[in-house]
PDB file of C-alpha atoms in Angstrom:
ATOM      1  CA  UNK A   1      -5.226  32.990 -49.874  1.00 84.00           C
ATOM      2  CA  UNK A   2      -2.357  31.700 -47.726  1.00 83.00           C
ATOM      3  CA  UNK A   3      -0.969  28.211 -47.221  1.00 81.00           C
ATOM      4  CA  UNK A   4       2.297  27.590 -45.434  1.00 80.00           C
ATOM      5  CA  UNK A   5       4.960  29.935 -46.751  1.00 84.00           C
ATOM      6  CA  UNK A   6       2.983  31.149 -49.768  1.00 89.00           C
ATOM      7  CA  UNK A   7       0.386  33.911 -50.013  1.00 93.00           C
ATOM      8  CA  UNK A   8      -1.431  34.582 -53.288  1.00 95.00           C
ATOM      9  CA  UNK A   9      -3.206  37.873 -53.939  1.00 95.00           C
ATOM     10  CA  UNK A  10      -5.266  39.194 -56.820  1.00 94.00           C
ATOM     11  CA  UNK A  11      -5.918  42.849 -57.483  1.00 94.00           C
ATOM     12  CA  UNK A  12      -6.554  45.371 -60.205  1.00 93.00           C
ATOM     13  CA  UNK A  13      -4.849  48.554 -61.346  1.00 92.00           C
ATOM     14  CA  UNK A  14      -7.282  51.455 -61.281  1.00 89.00           C
ATOM     15  CA  UNK A  15      -7.172  54.291 -63.829  1.00 89.00           C
ATOM     16  CA  UNK A  16      -5.043  52.150 -66.159  1.00 91.00           C
ATOM     17  CA  UNK A  17      -6.329  50.569 -69.381  1.00 91.00           C
ATOM     18  CA  UNK A  18      -9.782  51.097 -70.877  1.00 93.00           C
ATOM     19  CA  UNK A  19     -11.948  53.960 -69.675  1.00 90.00           C
ATOM     20  CA  UNK A  20     -15.021  52.834 -67.786  1.00 87.00           C
ATOM     21  CA  UNK A  21     -16.186  51.549 -64.412  1.00 88.00           C
ATOM     22  CA  UNK A  22     -14.621  48.078 -64.731  1.00 91.00           C
ATOM     23  CA  UNK A  23     -10.849  47.597 -64.391  1.00 93.00           C
ATOM     24  CA  UNK A  24      -9.050  45.968 -67.319  1.00 95.00           C
ATOM     25  CA  UNK A  25      -5.555  45.464 -65.855  1.00 96.00           C
ATOM     26  CA  UNK A  26      -5.102  42.628 -63.361  1.00 96.00           C
ATOM     27  CA  UNK A  27      -2.242  42.307 -60.858  1.00 96.00           C
ATOM     28  CA  UNK A  28      -1.472  38.838 -59.497  1.00 97.00           C
ATOM     29  CA  UNK A  29       0.958  38.593 -56.567  1.00 97.00           C
ATOM     30  CA  UNK A  30       2.651  35.441 -55.287  1.00 97.00           C
ATOM     31  CA  UNK A  31       4.518  36.116 -52.026  1.00 95.00           C
ATOM     32  CA  UNK A  32       6.723  33.361 -50.616  1.00 93.00           C
ATOM     33  CA  UNK A  33       8.890  33.210 -47.514  1.00 89.00           C
ATOM     34  CA  UNK A  34      12.174  31.574 -48.548  1.00 88.00           C
ATOM     35  CA  UNK A  35      15.353  30.753 -46.651  1.00 83.00           C
ATOM     36  CA  UNK A  36      16.855  34.071 -45.591  1.00 86.00           C
ATOM     37  CA  UNK A  37      14.258  36.318 -47.130  1.00 91.00           C
ATOM     38  CA  UNK A  38      11.133  36.890 -49.182  1.00 94.00           C
ATOM     39  CA  UNK A  39      10.321  36.404 -52.875  1.00 96.00           C
ATOM     40  CA  UNK A  40       7.491  38.323 -54.463  1.00 97.00           C
ATOM     41  CA  UNK A  41       6.311  37.574 -57.975  1.00 97.00           C
ATOM     42  CA  UNK A  42       4.172  40.085 -59.862  1.00 97.00           C
ATOM     43  CA  UNK A  43       2.182  38.964 -62.892  1.00 98.00           C
ATOM     44  CA  UNK A  44       0.390  41.785 -64.686  1.00 97.00           C
ATOM     45  CA  UNK A  45      -2.205  41.013 -67.365  1.00 97.00           C
ATOM     46  CA  UNK A  46      -4.203  43.489 -69.451  1.00 96.00           C
ATOM     47  CA  UNK A  47      -7.618  42.886 -70.981  1.00 95.00           C
ATOM     48  CA  UNK A  48      -7.713  46.410 -72.433  1.00 95.00           C
ATOM     49  CA  UNK A  49      -8.483  46.819 -76.124  1.00 94.00           C
ATOM     50  CA  UNK A  50      -5.203  48.645 -76.819  1.00 95.00           C
ATOM     51  CA  UNK A  51      -1.650  48.178 -75.557  1.00 96.00           C
ATOM     52  CA  UNK A  52      -1.225  49.791 -72.144  1.00 96.00           C
ATOM     53  CA  UNK A  53       1.947  51.693 -71.228  1.00 96.00           C
ATOM     54  CA  UNK A  54       2.488  51.960 -67.480  1.00 95.00           C
ATOM     55  CA  UNK A  55       5.172  52.086 -64.795  1.00 96.00           C
ATOM     56  CA  UNK A  56       5.434  49.653 -61.896  1.00 96.00           C
ATOM     57  CA  UNK A  57       7.012  51.319 -58.846  1.00 96.00           C
ATOM     58  CA  UNK A  58       8.118  49.707 -55.590  1.00 96.00           C
ATOM     59  CA  UNK A  59       8.612  52.113 -52.673  1.00 96.00           C
ATOM     60  CA  UNK A  60      11.068  51.062 -49.962  1.00 94.00           C
ATOM     61  CA  UNK A  61      11.871  52.313 -46.459  1.00 93.00           C
ATOM     62  CA  UNK A  62      14.801  50.802 -44.549  1.00 93.00           C
ATOM     63  CA  UNK A  63      14.358  49.854 -40.901  1.00 86.00           C
ATOM     64  CA  UNK A  64      16.614  48.510 -38.159  1.00 82.00           C
ATOM     65  CA  UNK A  65      14.558  48.833 -34.993  1.00 79.00           C
ATOM     66  CA  UNK A  66      15.185  46.422 -32.137  1.00 78.00           C
ATOM     67  CA  UNK A  67      12.239  44.164 -31.348  1.00 76.00           C
ATOM     68  CA  UNK A  68      12.058  45.511 -27.793  1.00 79.00           C
ATOM     69  CA  UNK A  69      11.689  49.061 -29.182  1.00 81.00           C
ATOM     70  CA  UNK A  70       8.973  47.930 -31.592  1.00 79.00           C
ATOM     71  CA  UNK A  71       7.067  46.347 -28.711  1.00 79.00           C
ATOM     72  CA  UNK A  72       7.367  49.587 -26.716  1.00 80.00           C
ATOM     73  CA  UNK A  73       6.295  51.688 -29.687  1.00 81.00           C
ATOM     74  CA  UNK A  74       9.533  53.703 -29.738  1.00 80.00           C
ATOM     75  CA  UNK A  75      11.058  53.662 -33.214  1.00 76.00           C
ATOM     76  CA  UNK A  76      14.134  55.473 -34.570  1.00 78.00           C
ATOM     77  CA  UNK A  77      13.471  58.624 -36.577  1.00 83.00           C
ATOM     78  CA  UNK A  78      15.426  57.293 -39.537  1.00 86.00           C
ATOM     79  CA  UNK A  79      16.553  53.932 -40.848  1.00 89.00           C
ATOM     80  CA  UNK A  80      19.938  52.969 -42.321  1.00 92.00           C
ATOM     81  CA  UNK A  81      21.211  54.685 -45.453  1.00 94.00           C
ATOM     82  CA  UNK A  82      20.129  52.923 -48.650  1.00 95.00           C
ATOM     83  CA  UNK A  83      22.646  52.509 -51.469  1.00 94.00           C
ATOM     84  CA  UNK A  84      22.538  51.102 -54.953  1.00 93.00           C
ATOM     85  CA  UNK A  85      23.761  47.636 -55.970  1.00 93.00           C
ATOM     86  CA  UNK A  86      23.531  45.752 -59.276  1.00 89.00           C
ATOM     87  CA  UNK A  87      19.847  45.128 -60.066  1.00 87.00           C
ATOM     88  CA  UNK A  88      18.594  46.783 -56.891  1.00 93.00           C
ATOM     89  CA  UNK A  89      19.186  48.440 -53.530  1.00 96.00           C
ATOM     90  CA  UNK A  90      20.655  47.495 -50.139  1.00 96.00           C
ATOM     91  CA  UNK A  91      21.195  48.740 -46.600  1.00 95.00           C
ATOM     92  CA  UNK A  92      22.844  47.460 -43.436  1.00 94.00           C
ATOM     93  CA  UNK A  93      22.567  47.787 -39.683  1.00 89.00           C
ATOM     94  CA  UNK A  94      24.640  46.393 -36.823  1.00 87.00           C
ATOM     95  CA  UNK A  95      23.520  42.784 -37.376  1.00 88.00           C
ATOM     96  CA  UNK A  96      22.136  42.394 -40.885  1.00 89.00           C
ATOM     97  CA  UNK A  97      22.573  43.368 -44.490  1.00 94.00           C
ATOM     98  CA  UNK A  98      19.347  43.606 -46.465  1.00 95.00           C
ATOM     99  CA  UNK A  99      19.245  43.624 -50.256  1.00 96.00           C
ATOM    100  CA  UNK A 100      16.364  44.071 -52.691  1.00 96.00           C
ATOM    101  CA  UNK A 101      16.984  42.821 -56.231  1.00 96.00           C
ATOM    102  CA  UNK A 102      14.734  41.961 -59.131  1.00 96.00           C
ATOM    103  CA  UNK A 103      14.446  40.139 -62.416  1.00 96.00           C
ATOM    104  CA  UNK A 104      14.319  41.914 -64.749  1.00 96.00           C
ATOM    105  CA  UNK A 105      16.503  44.601 -63.217  1.00 94.00           C
ATOM    106  CA  UNK A 106      14.688  47.882 -62.522  1.00 95.00           C
ATOM    107  CA  UNK A 107      14.926  50.595 -65.121  1.00 95.00           C
ATOM    108  CA  UNK A 108      15.420  53.202 -62.418  1.00 94.00           C
ATOM    109  CA  UNK A 109      16.594  53.197 -58.783  1.00 94.00           C
ATOM    110  CA  UNK A 110      15.907  56.408 -56.878  1.00 94.00           C
ATOM    111  CA  UNK A 111      17.149  57.246 -53.369  1.00 95.00           C
ATOM    112  CA  UNK A 112      15.614  60.214 -51.554  1.00 93.00           C
ATOM    113  CA  UNK A 113      18.359  62.821 -51.081  1.00 86.00           C
ATOM    114  CA  UNK A 114      16.730  64.327 -47.997  1.00 88.00           C
ATOM    115  CA  UNK A 115      15.913  61.002 -46.335  1.00 88.00           C
ATOM    116  CA  UNK A 116      18.444  58.344 -47.213  1.00 92.00           C
ATOM    117  CA  UNK A 117      16.187  55.619 -45.828  1.00 94.00           C
ATOM    118  CA  UNK A 118      13.527  56.129 -48.545  1.00 95.00           C
ATOM    119  CA  UNK A 119      13.957  54.772 -52.069  1.00 95.00           C
ATOM    120  CA  UNK A 120      12.074  53.325 -55.033  1.00 96.00           C
ATOM    121  CA  UNK A 121      12.529  50.892 -57.909  1.00 96.00           C
ATOM    122  CA  UNK A 122      10.699  51.379 -61.220  1.00 96.00           C
ATOM    123  CA  UNK A 123       9.951  49.234 -64.268  1.00 97.00           C
ATOM    124  CA  UNK A 124       8.233  50.673 -67.381  1.00 97.00           C
ATOM    125  CA  UNK A 125       5.966  48.014 -68.904  1.00 97.00           C
ATOM    126  CA  UNK A 126       4.097  47.590 -72.183  1.00 96.00           C
ATOM    127  CA  UNK A 127       0.967  45.470 -71.709  1.00 96.00           C
ATOM    128  CA  UNK A 128      -0.432  43.923 -74.855  1.00 96.00           C
ATOM    129  CA  UNK A 129      -3.856  42.341 -74.511  1.00 96.00           C
ATOM    130  CA  UNK A 130      -3.609  38.934 -72.863  1.00 95.00           C
ATOM    131  CA  UNK A 131       0.207  38.889 -72.745  1.00 97.00           C
ATOM    132  CA  UNK A 132       1.414  38.778 -69.101  1.00 97.00           C
ATOM    133  CA  UNK A 133       4.393  40.770 -67.847  1.00 97.00           C
ATOM    134  CA  UNK A 134       6.234  39.251 -64.885  1.00 98.00           C
ATOM    135  CA  UNK A 135       8.580  40.835 -62.341  1.00 98.00           C
ATOM    136  CA  UNK A 136      10.259  38.872 -59.546  1.00 98.00           C
ATOM    137  CA  UNK A 137      11.519  40.743 -56.475  1.00 97.00           C
ATOM    138  CA  UNK A 138      13.889  39.086 -54.002  1.00 97.00           C
ATOM    139  CA  UNK A 139      14.441  40.500 -50.509  1.00 96.00           C
ATOM    140  CA  UNK A 140      17.386  38.876 -48.713  1.00 95.00           C
ATOM    141  CA  UNK A 141      18.488  39.454 -45.115  1.00 91.00           C
ATOM    142  CA  UNK A 142      22.004  38.221 -44.372  1.00 91.00           C
ATOM    143  CA  UNK A 143      23.198  37.950 -40.790  1.00 89.00           C
ATOM    144  CA  UNK A 144      26.539  39.741 -40.279  1.00 90.00           C
ATOM    145  CA  UNK A 145      26.859  39.565 -36.483  1.00 89.00           C
ATOM    146  CA  UNK A 146      25.678  36.950 -34.006  1.00 85.00           C
ATOM    147  CA  UNK A 147      22.942  37.762 -31.505  1.00 79.00           C
ATOM    148  CA  UNK A 148      21.862  36.096 -28.267  1.00 79.00           C
ATOM    149  CA  UNK A 149      19.397  33.883 -30.127  1.00 80.00           C
ATOM    150  CA  UNK A 150      20.104  33.158 -33.783  1.00 85.00           C
ATOM    151  CA  UNK A 151      18.038  30.712 -35.798  1.00 86.00           C
ATOM    152  CA  UNK A 152      17.867  29.640 -39.434  1.00 87.00           C
ATOM    153  CA  UNK A 153      14.853  28.335 -41.376  1.00 87.00           C
ATOM    154  CA  UNK A 154      14.228  24.653 -40.750  1.00 89.00           C
ATOM    155  CA  UNK A 155      11.523  24.040 -43.348  1.00 87.00           C
ATOM    156  CA  UNK A 156      13.906  23.188 -46.210  1.00 85.00           C
ATOM    157  CA  UNK A 157      15.414  20.410 -44.053  1.00 88.00           C
ATOM    158  CA  UNK A 158      12.219  18.353 -43.896  1.00 89.00           C
ATOM    159  CA  UNK A 159      10.164  16.637 -46.597  1.00 89.00           C
ATOM    160  CA  UNK A 160       6.612  15.677 -45.709  1.00 88.00           C
ATOM    161  CA  UNK A 161       5.395  15.289 -49.292  1.00 85.00           C
ATOM    162  CA  UNK A 162       4.789  11.548 -48.791  1.00 88.00           C
ATOM    163  CA  UNK A 163       2.499  12.167 -45.820  1.00 88.00           C
ATOM    164  CA  UNK A 164      -1.033  12.081 -47.227  1.00 87.00           C
ATOM    165  CA  UNK A 165      -4.334  11.523 -45.421  1.00 90.00           C
ATOM    166  CA  UNK A 166      -7.142   9.875 -47.378  1.00 89.00           C
ATOM    167  CA  UNK A 167     -10.631  10.086 -45.916  1.00 89.00           C
ATOM    168  CA  UNK A 168     -14.245  10.004 -46.984  1.00 89.00           C
ATOM    169  CA  UNK A 169     -14.515  13.679 -46.062  1.00 91.00           C
ATOM    170  CA  UNK A 170     -12.169  15.563 -48.401  1.00 88.00           C
ATOM    171  CA  UNK A 171     -12.011  18.451 -45.964  1.00 92.00           C
ATOM    172  CA  UNK A 172      -9.877  16.346 -43.624  1.00 93.00           C
ATOM    173  CA  UNK A 173      -7.236  15.794 -46.307  1.00 91.00           C
ATOM    174  CA  UNK A 174      -7.111  19.529 -47.078  1.00 89.00           C
ATOM    175  CA  UNK A 175      -6.963  20.396 -43.370  1.00 91.00           C
ATOM    176  CA  UNK A 176      -3.997  18.105 -42.702  1.00 91.00           C
ATOM    177  CA  UNK A 177      -2.170  19.304 -45.814  1.00 89.00           C
ATOM    178  CA  UNK A 178      -2.616  22.961 -44.810  1.00 88.00           C
ATOM    179  CA  UNK A 179      -1.623  22.251 -41.203  1.00 90.00           C
ATOM    180  CA  UNK A 180       1.596  20.538 -42.272  1.00 91.00           C
ATOM    181  CA  UNK A 181       2.434  23.409 -44.628  1.00 88.00           C
ATOM    182  CA  UNK A 182       1.894  25.914 -41.797  1.00 87.00           C
ATOM    183  CA  UNK A 183       3.963  23.839 -39.358  1.00 89.00           C
ATOM    184  CA  UNK A 184       6.798  23.558 -41.885  1.00 88.00           C
ATOM    185  CA  UNK A 185       6.889  27.353 -42.028  1.00 85.00           C
ATOM    186  CA  UNK A 186       7.422  27.502 -38.251  1.00 86.00           C
ATOM    187  CA  UNK A 187      10.431  25.191 -38.215  1.00 90.00           C
ATOM    188  CA  UNK A 188      13.826  26.613 -37.242  1.00 90.00           C
ATOM    189  CA  UNK A 189      17.331  25.233 -36.784  1.00 91.00           C
ATOM    190  CA  UNK A 190      20.217  26.140 -34.521  1.00 88.00           C
ATOM    191  CA  UNK A 191      23.051  27.606 -36.684  1.00 87.00           C
ATOM    192  CA  UNK A 192      25.554  25.735 -34.512  1.00 88.00           C
ATOM    193  CA  UNK A 193      23.636  22.456 -34.825  1.00 89.00           C
ATOM    194  CA  UNK A 194      21.667  22.452 -38.111  1.00 87.00           C
ATOM    195  CA  UNK A 195      20.369  18.954 -37.405  1.00 89.00           C
ATOM    196  CA  UNK A 196      18.461  20.349 -34.394  1.00 89.00           C
ATOM    197  CA  UNK A 197      15.063  21.272 -35.863  1.00 91.00           C
ATOM    198  CA  UNK A 198      12.337  22.775 -33.693  1.00 90.00           C
ATOM    199  CA  UNK A 199       9.069  24.646 -34.116  1.00 88.00           C
ATOM    200  CA  UNK A 200       8.942  28.335 -33.195  1.00 83.00           C
ATOM    201  CA  UNK A 201       5.570  28.261 -31.490  1.00 71.00           C
ATOM    202  CA  UNK A 202       4.228  29.162 -28.071  1.00 63.00           C
ATOM    203  CA  UNK A 203       5.680  31.782 -25.740  1.00 56.00           C
ATOM    204  CA  UNK A 204       7.236  34.159 -26.629  1.00 59.00           C
ATOM    205  CA  UNK A 205       5.080  34.567 -29.742  1.00 57.00           C
ATOM    206  CA  UNK A 206       7.673  36.603 -31.666  1.00 57.00           C
ATOM    207  CA  UNK A 207      10.330  33.857 -31.956  1.00 50.00           C
TER     208      UNK A 207
END
């Protein structure tokens, strides 16, 4: 399900846990767009009879394609070189520096020697029955060079929590709440005039 800046997913880990047709290890994902990046929370819960030993692995590929090239379908053969940083990995292109960190820190960071734009982060986990294991992954994109049209997130600058619609049909209240959450996610500000808040909607669609 998705509302505003948050998407929640539920899945299961196959071939992990008890033998049988029904999965016994659940994977809950909470993905949130935050100022300057993305935060992904993993919550892993086992219903298996015995403690489950497993490894959580995140595979990464760096990219720095220009939007015009993406629209044309012409992409570079290789992305920027990935390098290690405390608690994660990072890479940079002409305009941005992207970092991927986690809490807890990964047990292992691996960068492909033949393709420097491929890497992975790994966490060994011990899953006791009913005891959740949580991993939080933060992806941050920092602007290093100005472009022709820079914009920062405008959602954190507004507070619509006091705006509530009460109606006989509860669906109207939920509709307005979801619409405001979605609109808040579209808000941007001008870096040179942070008080100027506008919605990135309409043409062109990719703003």
